[in-house]
C-alpha cells in the first residue's frame, strides 16, 4: 500500500462530512430534510457583480492574472480599509487569494513549522485546526466559554503564550458563536501582545459586515496600529457579498510576510481567476447600502432563532452580535434518551439523533473545539428557521 505524505495523514477533513452524507441519503429517501449546517449566505451574488465578470470575460480578461492580484483589486482593498477604518495601507502589501481560506493557508505555511504553537481561541472554525496540522505546527486551543460571551480574555491569552508561540488566530465576528468584539476588547488583547513581540496575529475578518444592533466592526490593526509589523488581516467577498463560489479573498500585512505568502501562492496556483477578480472589484467599488439590509435580515433571523431556542428545555442561547450562526449550549439535553431510544452522551450523538429522528441537520460544537453546543446556520428563510426550531423544541421536549 502506498504511504502518503505525513502532512496529509495528520490533516482531518471536517467532522461534518458523515452528517452531510447522511442528510443527503435521507433526502434521497424522500424525507423533508432541513439542513442548517452550511456556512454560506442564501442570498444571490448581486447582479451587477455577475455582469462585471461577464463583461471582463468578453473584454478578454481571460489570461493568467498577476500573481498577487490585479492592481485595481489590490487598490480597492486598500481603499476599502481606509474608508472603513480610516487607516492607509499600501496596495503593494495586499495579496489577493483564492478565498480567505487560501490567505490563511499562505500565512500558516509561511510562518509556522514543526515545534511552533498556534493559539486558537475556541470555539473556532474547523479550517484553522486543519491548516495548522497541515503546516505541521501545534494548535493550542484557549477555551472562550459562553459565560464570557465567547470572547478571548486577555489573561487566558497570556497563560497560553509560550516561547514557542508563533501566531494567534483571531476571528470576530466569530464562526461558530457569532460573537463580535469591541475596540476596547481588542485594545486589552493588544496590551498582552505588546509584552510578547515574538507572537504574530492573523485577524480573520471574513464576517466583518455581518454585525447587529448598530455595532461597528473593530479590527486589531486599527485598534493597535503600533503592532502593524506583526498583524496580517484576512477577509474576502464570500460572506459579505454572497460570493462563496467565486473564490476571492485577500490578506494584507507587513511586506516581510506578504513576500513568503506570495511564494506559497506561486507554488500552489498561478493567482486568482481573472474573472473572479473583476467580480470582486465590482463588489468592493459598487454601492454598499444593500449590506446593511442583508445584515438586518440576518438580525431578524437571529432574533427568531434565539427566542425560540431559549424556550427549549436543556438549551441556553447566547445572543450573537454578528455572523449568521447561533451556537446554543445543549448541555441540559445530554445524558438523556430520545423517543427513538438513542442515548445522548455527546453533542455528536445529539446532532445525529436530531437528523435521524426529525430530519434537521445542524453541526455539533465539538467540530469547533467546543463540545456541548450545536451550531445552527441562519442563512435560510425565516419560515424554514421557524419550522426547524419547532422540530428542535419538540425533539428536546420528548427527551427522557
Ligand atoms: N474564515 C472563517 C472563520 C470562515 O468561516 C470561512 C468559511 O466558512 C473562511 C475563513 C473561508 O472563507 P472563504 O475561503 O470562502 O473566503
PDB file of N, CA, C and O and ligand atoms in Angstrom, residues 38-40 97-104 124-128 170-176 202 204-207 234-239 243-250 324-325 368 375, ligand 1:
ATOM      1  N   UNK A  38     -24.840  24.717   6.730  1.00  0.00           N
ATOM      2  CA  UNK A  38     -23.915  25.366   5.789  1.00  0.00           C
ATOM      3  C   UNK A  38     -23.519  26.777   6.220  1.00  0.00           C
ATOM      4  O   UNK A  38     -24.380  27.553   6.667  1.00  0.00           O
ATOM      5  N   UNK A  39     -22.265  27.122   6.033  1.00  0.00           N
ATOM      6  CA  UNK A  39     -21.783  28.472   6.339  1.00  0.00           C
ATOM      7  C   UNK A  39     -21.774  29.319   5.085  1.00  0.00           C
ATOM      8  O   UNK A  39     -20.725  29.835   4.678  1.00  0.00           O
ATOM      9  N   UNK A  40     -22.944  29.465   4.466  1.00  0.00           N
ATOM     10  CA  UNK A  40     -22.980  30.111   3.150  1.00  0.00           C
ATOM     11  C   UNK A  40     -24.234  30.973   3.025  1.00  0.00           C
ATOM     12  O   UNK A  40     -25.342  30.481   3.247  1.00  0.00           O
ATOM     13  N   UNK A  97      -6.139  36.344  -2.920  1.00  0.00           N
ATOM     14  CA  UNK A  97      -6.017  34.892  -2.755  1.00  0.00           C
ATOM     15  C   UNK A  97      -7.304  34.177  -3.206  1.00  0.00           C
ATOM     16  O   UNK A  97      -8.338  34.818  -3.399  1.00  0.00           O
ATOM     17  N   UNK A  98      -7.207  32.866  -3.315  1.00  0.00           N
ATOM     18  CA  UNK A  98      -8.403  32.077  -3.655  1.00  0.00           C
ATOM     19  C   UNK A  98      -9.245  31.893  -2.393  1.00  0.00           C
ATOM     20  O   UNK A  98      -9.155  30.881  -1.699  1.00  0.00           O
ATOM     21  N   UNK A  99     -10.039  32.890  -2.070  1.00  0.00           N
ATOM     22  CA  UNK A  99     -10.844  32.883  -0.844  1.00  0.00           C
ATOM     23  C   UNK A  99      -9.996  33.245   0.365  1.00  0.00           C
ATOM     24  O   UNK A  99      -8.746  33.241   0.301  1.00  0.00           O
ATOM     25  N   UNK A 100     -10.694  33.577   1.450  1.00  0.00           N
ATOM     26  CA  UNK A 100      -9.982  33.842   2.699  1.00  0.00           C
ATOM     27  C   UNK A 100      -9.188  32.610   3.108  1.00  0.00           C
ATOM     28  O   UNK A 100      -8.129  32.690   3.730  1.00  0.00           O
ATOM     29  N   UNK A 101      -9.695  31.457   2.724  1.00  0.00           N
ATOM     30  CA  UNK A 101      -9.060  30.202   3.124  1.00  0.00           C
ATOM     31  C   UNK A 101      -7.627  30.111   2.629  1.00  0.00           C
ATOM     32  O   UNK A 101      -6.734  29.702   3.361  1.00  0.00           O
ATOM     33  N   UNK A 102      -7.388  30.508   1.383  1.00  0.00           N
ATOM     34  CA  UNK A 102      -6.011  30.416   0.899  1.00  0.00           C
ATOM     35  C   UNK A 102      -5.110  31.458   1.562  1.00  0.00           C
ATOM     36  O   UNK A 102      -3.917  31.219   1.744  1.00  0.00           O
ATOM     37  N   UNK A 103      -5.686  32.584   1.960  1.00  0.00           N
ATOM     38  CA  UNK A 103      -4.884  33.584   2.682  1.00  0.00           C
ATOM     39  C   UNK A 103      -4.392  32.985   4.004  1.00  0.00           C
ATOM     40  O   UNK A 103      -3.225  33.133   4.383  1.00  0.00           O
ATOM     41  N   UNK A 104      -5.286  32.266   4.689  1.00  0.00           N
ATOM     42  CA  UNK A 104      -4.927  31.634   5.966  1.00  0.00           C
ATOM     43  C   UNK A 104      -3.874  30.550   5.731  1.00  0.00           C
ATOM     44  O   UNK A 104      -2.881  30.448   6.463  1.00  0.00           O
ATOM     45  N   UNK A 124     -13.942  27.662  17.429  1.00  0.00           N
ATOM     46  CA  UNK A 124     -13.265  28.177  16.241  1.00  0.00           C
ATOM     47  C   UNK A 124     -13.660  27.389  15.004  1.00  0.00           C
ATOM     48  O   UNK A 124     -13.969  26.195  15.087  1.00  0.00           O
ATOM     49  N   UNK A 125     -13.598  28.055  13.889  1.00  0.00           N
ATOM     50  CA  UNK A 125     -13.824  27.429  12.583  1.00  0.00           C
ATOM     51  C   UNK A 125     -12.844  26.250  12.409  1.00  0.00           C
ATOM     52  O   UNK A 125     -11.640  26.398  12.682  1.00  0.00           O
ATOM     53  N   UNK A 126     -13.370  25.109  11.972  1.00  0.00           N
ATOM     54  CA  UNK A 126     -12.572  23.889  11.880  1.00  0.00           C
ATOM     55  C   UNK A 126     -11.392  24.021  10.908  1.00  0.00           C
ATOM     56  O   UNK A 126     -10.382  23.329  11.042  1.00  0.00           O
ATOM     57  N   UNK A 127     -11.510  24.934   9.967  1.00  0.00           N
ATOM     58  CA  UNK A 127     -10.433  25.129   8.993  1.00  0.00           C
ATOM     59  C   UNK A 127      -9.108  25.531   9.635  1.00  0.00           C
ATOM     60  O   UNK A 127      -8.033  25.235   9.088  1.00  0.00           O
ATOM     61  N   UNK A 128      -9.153  26.178  10.789  1.00  0.00           N
ATOM     62  CA  UNK A 128      -7.896  26.596  11.436  1.00  0.00           C
ATOM     63  C   UNK A 128      -7.077  25.387  11.879  1.00  0.00           C
ATOM     64  O   UNK A 128      -5.889  25.281  11.579  1.00  0.00           O
ATOM     65  N   UNK A 170      -7.266  35.280  15.413  1.00  0.00           N
ATOM     66  CA  UNK A 170      -8.433  35.992  15.956  1.00  0.00           C
ATOM     67  C   UNK A 170      -9.537  35.995  14.910  1.00  0.00           C
ATOM     68  O   UNK A 170      -9.271  36.266  13.734  1.00  0.00           O
ATOM     69  N   UNK A 171     -10.777  35.754  15.340  1.00  0.00           N
ATOM     70  CA  UNK A 171     -11.893  35.740  14.386  1.00  0.00           C
ATOM     71  C   UNK A 171     -13.169  36.297  15.028  1.00  0.00           C
ATOM     72  O   UNK A 171     -13.936  35.575  15.639  1.00  0.00           O
ATOM     73  N   UNK A 172     -13.370  37.595  14.870  1.00  0.00           N
ATOM     74  CA  UNK A 172     -14.587  38.265  15.352  1.00  0.00           C
ATOM     75  C   UNK A 172     -15.104  39.177  14.261  1.00  0.00           C
ATOM     76  O   UNK A 172     -14.304  39.959  13.743  1.00  0.00           O
ATOM     77  N   UNK A 173     -16.398  39.122  13.919  1.00  0.00           N
ATOM     78  CA  UNK A 173     -17.414  38.186  14.348  1.00  0.00           C
ATOM     79  C   UNK A 173     -16.979  36.747  14.088  1.00  0.00           C
ATOM     80  O   UNK A 173     -16.341  36.457  13.071  1.00  0.00           O
ATOM     81  N   UNK A 174     -17.396  35.882  15.022  1.00  0.00           N
ATOM     82  CA  UNK A 174     -16.840  34.545  15.097  1.00  0.00           C
ATOM     83  C   UNK A 174     -17.748  33.480  14.471  1.00  0.00           C
ATOM     84  O   UNK A 174     -18.952  33.493  14.643  1.00  0.00           O
ATOM     85  N   UNK A 175     -17.098  32.571  13.765  1.00  0.00           N
ATOM     86  CA  UNK A 175     -17.750  31.335  13.366  1.00  0.00           C
ATOM     87  C   UNK A 175     -17.216  30.277  14.328  1.00  0.00           C
ATOM     88  O   UNK A 175     -16.008  30.088  14.385  1.00  0.00           O
ATOM     89  N   UNK A 176     -18.019  29.655  15.153  1.00  0.00           N
ATOM     90  CA  UNK A 176     -19.452  29.435  15.066  1.00  0.00           C
ATOM     91  C   UNK A 176     -20.328  30.233  16.036  1.00  0.00           C
ATOM     92  O   UNK A 176     -21.543  30.097  15.972  1.00  0.00           O
ATOM     93  N   UNK A 202      -3.069  36.716  13.192  1.00  0.00           N
ATOM     94  CA  UNK A 202      -3.871  36.723  11.970  1.00  0.00           C
ATOM     95  C   UNK A 202      -5.283  37.117  12.391  1.00  0.00           C
ATOM     96  O   UNK A 202      -5.900  36.446  13.214  1.00  0.00           O
ATOM     97  N   UNK A 204      -8.849  37.303  11.248  1.00  0.00           N
ATOM     98  CA  UNK A 204      -9.740  36.805  10.199  1.00  0.00           C
ATOM     99  C   UNK A 204     -11.056  37.579  10.290  1.00  0.00           C
ATOM    100  O   UNK A 204     -11.902  37.312  11.131  1.00  0.00           O
ATOM    101  N   UNK A 205     -11.209  38.536   9.392  1.00  0.00           N
ATOM    102  CA  UNK A 205     -12.350  39.458   9.427  1.00  0.00           C
ATOM    103  C   UNK A 205     -13.421  39.095   8.393  1.00  0.00           C
ATOM    104  O   UNK A 205     -14.167  39.963   7.928  1.00  0.00           O
ATOM    105  N   UNK A 206     -13.491  37.825   8.047  1.00  0.00           N
ATOM    106  CA  UNK A 206     -14.349  37.419   6.926  1.00  0.00           C
ATOM    107  C   UNK A 206     -15.830  37.778   7.148  1.00  0.00           C
ATOM    108  O   UNK A 206     -16.563  38.004   6.198  1.00  0.00           O
ATOM    109  N   UNK A 207     -16.259  37.896   8.431  1.00  0.00           N
ATOM    110  CA  UNK A 207     -17.668  38.260   8.715  1.00  0.00           C
ATOM    111  C   UNK A 207     -17.815  39.743   9.084  1.00  0.00           C
ATOM    112  O   UNK A 207     -18.766  40.128   9.763  1.00  0.00           O
ATOM    113  N   UNK A 234      -7.113  39.302   7.259  1.00  0.00           N
ATOM    114  CA  UNK A 234      -7.664  38.462   6.190  1.00  0.00           C
ATOM    115  C   UNK A 234      -9.143  38.793   6.008  1.00  0.00           C
ATOM    116  O   UNK A 234      -9.863  39.001   6.983  1.00  0.00           O
ATOM    117  N   UNK A 235      -9.591  38.861   4.778  1.00  0.00           N
ATOM    118  CA  UNK A 235     -11.022  38.944   4.521  1.00  0.00           C
ATOM    119  C   UNK A 235     -11.283  38.480   3.085  1.00  0.00           C
ATOM    120  O   UNK A 235     -10.396  37.890   2.454  1.00  0.00           O
ATOM    121  N   UNK A 236     -12.487  38.755   2.597  1.00  0.00           N
ATOM    122  CA  UNK A 236     -12.811  38.313   1.251  1.00  0.00           C
ATOM    123  C   UNK A 236     -14.256  38.639   0.930  1.00  0.00           C
ATOM    124  O   UNK A 236     -14.972  39.203   1.760  1.00  0.00           O
ATOM    125  N   UNK A 237     -14.658  38.249  -0.265  1.00  0.00           N
ATOM    126  CA  UNK A 237     -16.015  38.606  -0.711  1.00  0.00           C
ATOM    127  C   UNK A 237     -17.058  37.531  -0.412  1.00  0.00           C
ATOM    128  O   UNK A 237     -18.253  37.759  -0.580  1.00  0.00           O
ATOM    129  N   UNK A 238     -16.620  36.340   0.033  1.00  0.00           N
ATOM    130  CA  UNK A 238     -17.533  35.189   0.167  1.00  0.00           C
ATOM    131  C   UNK A 238     -18.780  35.494   0.978  1.00  0.00           C
ATOM    132  O   UNK A 238     -19.905  35.298   0.512  1.00  0.00           O
ATOM    133  N   UNK A 239     -18.573  35.939   2.233  1.00  0.00           N
ATOM    134  CA  UNK A 239     -19.705  36.079   3.154  1.00  0.00           C
ATOM    135  C   UNK A 239     -20.400  37.432   2.955  1.00  0.00           C
ATOM    136  O   UNK A 239     -21.624  37.518   2.976  1.00  0.00           O
ATOM    137  N   UNK A 243     -20.650  35.559  -2.239  1.00  0.00           N
ATOM    138  CA  UNK A 243     -19.834  35.186  -3.397  1.00  0.00           C
ATOM    139  C   UNK A 243     -18.934  33.984  -3.070  1.00  0.00           C
ATOM    140  O   UNK A 243     -17.777  33.937  -3.501  1.00  0.00           O
ATOM    141  N   UNK A 244     -19.492  33.009  -2.332  1.00  0.00           N
ATOM    142  CA  UNK A 244     -18.655  31.878  -1.897  1.00  0.00           C
ATOM    143  C   UNK A 244     -18.044  31.092  -3.062  1.00  0.00           C
ATOM    144  O   UNK A 244     -16.945  30.571  -2.941  1.00  0.00           O
ATOM    145  N   UNK A 245     -18.784  31.026  -4.170  1.00  0.00           N
ATOM    146  CA  UNK A 245     -18.293  30.221  -5.282  1.00  0.00           C
ATOM    147  C   UNK A 245     -17.262  30.924  -6.154  1.00  0.00           C
ATOM    148  O   UNK A 245     -16.618  30.283  -6.984  1.00  0.00           O
ATOM    149  N   UNK A 246     -17.085  32.217  -5.965  1.00  0.00           N
ATOM    150  CA  UNK A 246     -16.154  32.966  -6.827  1.00  0.00           C
ATOM    151  C   UNK A 246     -14.710  32.778  -6.370  1.00  0.00           C
ATOM    152  O   UNK A 246     -13.783  32.989  -7.145  1.00  0.00           O
ATOM    153  N   UNK A 247     -14.529  32.418  -5.134  1.00  0.00           N
ATOM    154  CA  UNK A 247     -13.231  32.135  -4.520  1.00  0.00           C
ATOM    155  C   UNK A 247     -12.266  33.333  -4.611  1.00  0.00           C
ATOM    156  O   UNK A 247     -11.182  33.240  -5.193  1.00  0.00           O
ATOM    157  N   UNK A 248     -12.680  34.441  -4.051  1.00  0.00           N
ATOM    158  CA  UNK A 248     -11.773  35.598  -3.980  1.00  0.00           C
ATOM    159  C   UNK A 248     -11.703  36.105  -2.542  1.00  0.00           C
ATOM    160  O   UNK A 248     -12.728  36.384  -1.917  1.00  0.00           O
ATOM    161  N   UNK A 249     -10.491  36.166  -2.043  1.00  0.00           N
ATOM    162  CA  UNK A 249     -10.226  36.743  -0.728  1.00  0.00           C
ATOM    163  C   UNK A 249      -8.926  37.516  -0.790  1.00  0.00           C
ATOM    164  O   UNK A 249      -8.382  37.743  -1.891  1.00  0.00           O
ATOM    165  N   UNK A 250      -8.417  37.918   0.358  1.00  0.00           N
ATOM    166  CA  UNK A 250      -7.144  38.644   0.372  1.00  0.00           C
ATOM    167  C   UNK A 250      -6.571  38.648   1.777  1.00  0.00           C
ATOM    168  O   UNK A 250      -7.263  38.339   2.758  1.00  0.00           O
ATOM    169  N   UNK A 324     -23.687  34.639  10.784  1.00  0.00           N
ATOM    170  CA  UNK A 324     -25.030  34.057  10.589  1.00  0.00           C
ATOM    171  C   UNK A 324     -25.128  32.686  11.216  1.00  0.00           C
ATOM    172  O   UNK A 324     -25.588  31.730  10.595  1.00  0.00           O
ATOM    173  N   UNK A 325     -24.713  32.641  12.503  1.00  0.00           N
ATOM    174  CA  UNK A 325     -24.814  31.400  13.253  1.00  0.00           C
ATOM    175  C   UNK A 325     -25.376  31.686  14.634  1.00  0.00           C
ATOM    176  O   UNK A 325     -25.200  32.783  15.166  1.00  0.00           O
ATOM    177  N   UNK A 368     -16.065  22.408  16.379  1.00  0.00           N
ATOM    178  CA  UNK A 368     -15.484  23.754  16.515  1.00  0.00           C
ATOM    179  C   UNK A 368     -14.690  23.869  17.823  1.00  0.00           C
ATOM    180  O   UNK A 368     -14.531  24.952  18.374  1.00  0.00           O
ATOM    181  N   UNK A 375     -24.216  24.193  16.363  1.00  0.00           N
ATOM    182  CA  UNK A 375     -24.219  25.411  15.543  1.00  0.00           C
ATOM    183  C   UNK A 375     -25.350  25.333  14.534  1.00  0.00           C
ATOM    184  O   UNK A 375     -25.487  24.351  13.804  1.00  0.00           O
TER     185      UNK A 375
HETATM  186  N1  LIG B   1     -12.702  32.080   7.967  1.00  0.00           N
HETATM  187  C1  LIG B   1     -13.829  31.674   8.572  1.00  0.00           C
HETATM  188  C2  LIG B   1     -13.994  31.940  10.015  1.00  0.00           C
HETATM  189  C3  LIG B   1     -14.835  31.011   7.852  1.00  0.00           C
HETATM  190  O1  LIG B   1     -15.963  30.626   8.464  1.00  0.00           O
HETATM  191  C4  LIG B   1     -14.627  30.745   6.482  1.00  0.00           C
HETATM  192  C5  LIG B   1     -15.616  29.996   5.690  1.00  0.00           C
HETATM  193  O2  LIG B   1     -16.500  29.331   6.195  1.00  0.00           O
HETATM  194  C6  LIG B   1     -13.421  31.191   5.895  1.00  0.00           C
HETATM  195  C7  LIG B   1     -12.497  31.857   6.670  1.00  0.00           C
HETATM  196  C8  LIG B   1     -13.102  30.964   4.436  1.00  0.00           C
HETATM  197  O3  LIG B   1     -13.864  31.705   3.590  1.00  0.00           O
HETATM  198  P1  LIG B   1     -13.595  31.782   2.011  1.00  0.00           P
HETATM  199  O4  LIG B   1     -12.426  30.907   1.695  1.00  0.00           O
HETATM  200  O5  LIG B   1     -14.851  31.320   1.361  1.00  0.00           O
HETATM  201  O6  LIG B   1     -13.313  33.213   1.734  1.00  0.00           O
END
